[in-house]
Phi, psi and omega in degrees: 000134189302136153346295180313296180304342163260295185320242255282351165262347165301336203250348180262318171301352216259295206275030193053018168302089180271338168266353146315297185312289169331334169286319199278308188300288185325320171298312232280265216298327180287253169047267178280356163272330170311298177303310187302275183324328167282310154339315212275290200300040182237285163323325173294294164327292168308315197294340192267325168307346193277000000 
């Protein structure tokens, strides 16, 4: 998880901001399925070059 993306759900939990939190856990999950899907076809590419 990006730094940036922990201080602000650390700073939304903090002030009990619950639809900040729900906007940054959304961002999280676009995030990580974005990172994954970009990783895994990157790893596919490399497997196919061998």
């Amino acid at each position: 998880m990006p730094t940036w993306l922990r201080q602000q759900l650390k700073r939304a939990y903090l002030q009990k901001d619950s639809y900040q939190i729900k906007i940054l856990n959304q961002c999280w999950f676009y995030y990580k399925q974005k990172y994954t899907h970009t990783n895994t076809n990157t790893n596919n590419k490399n497997k196919a070059g061998r």
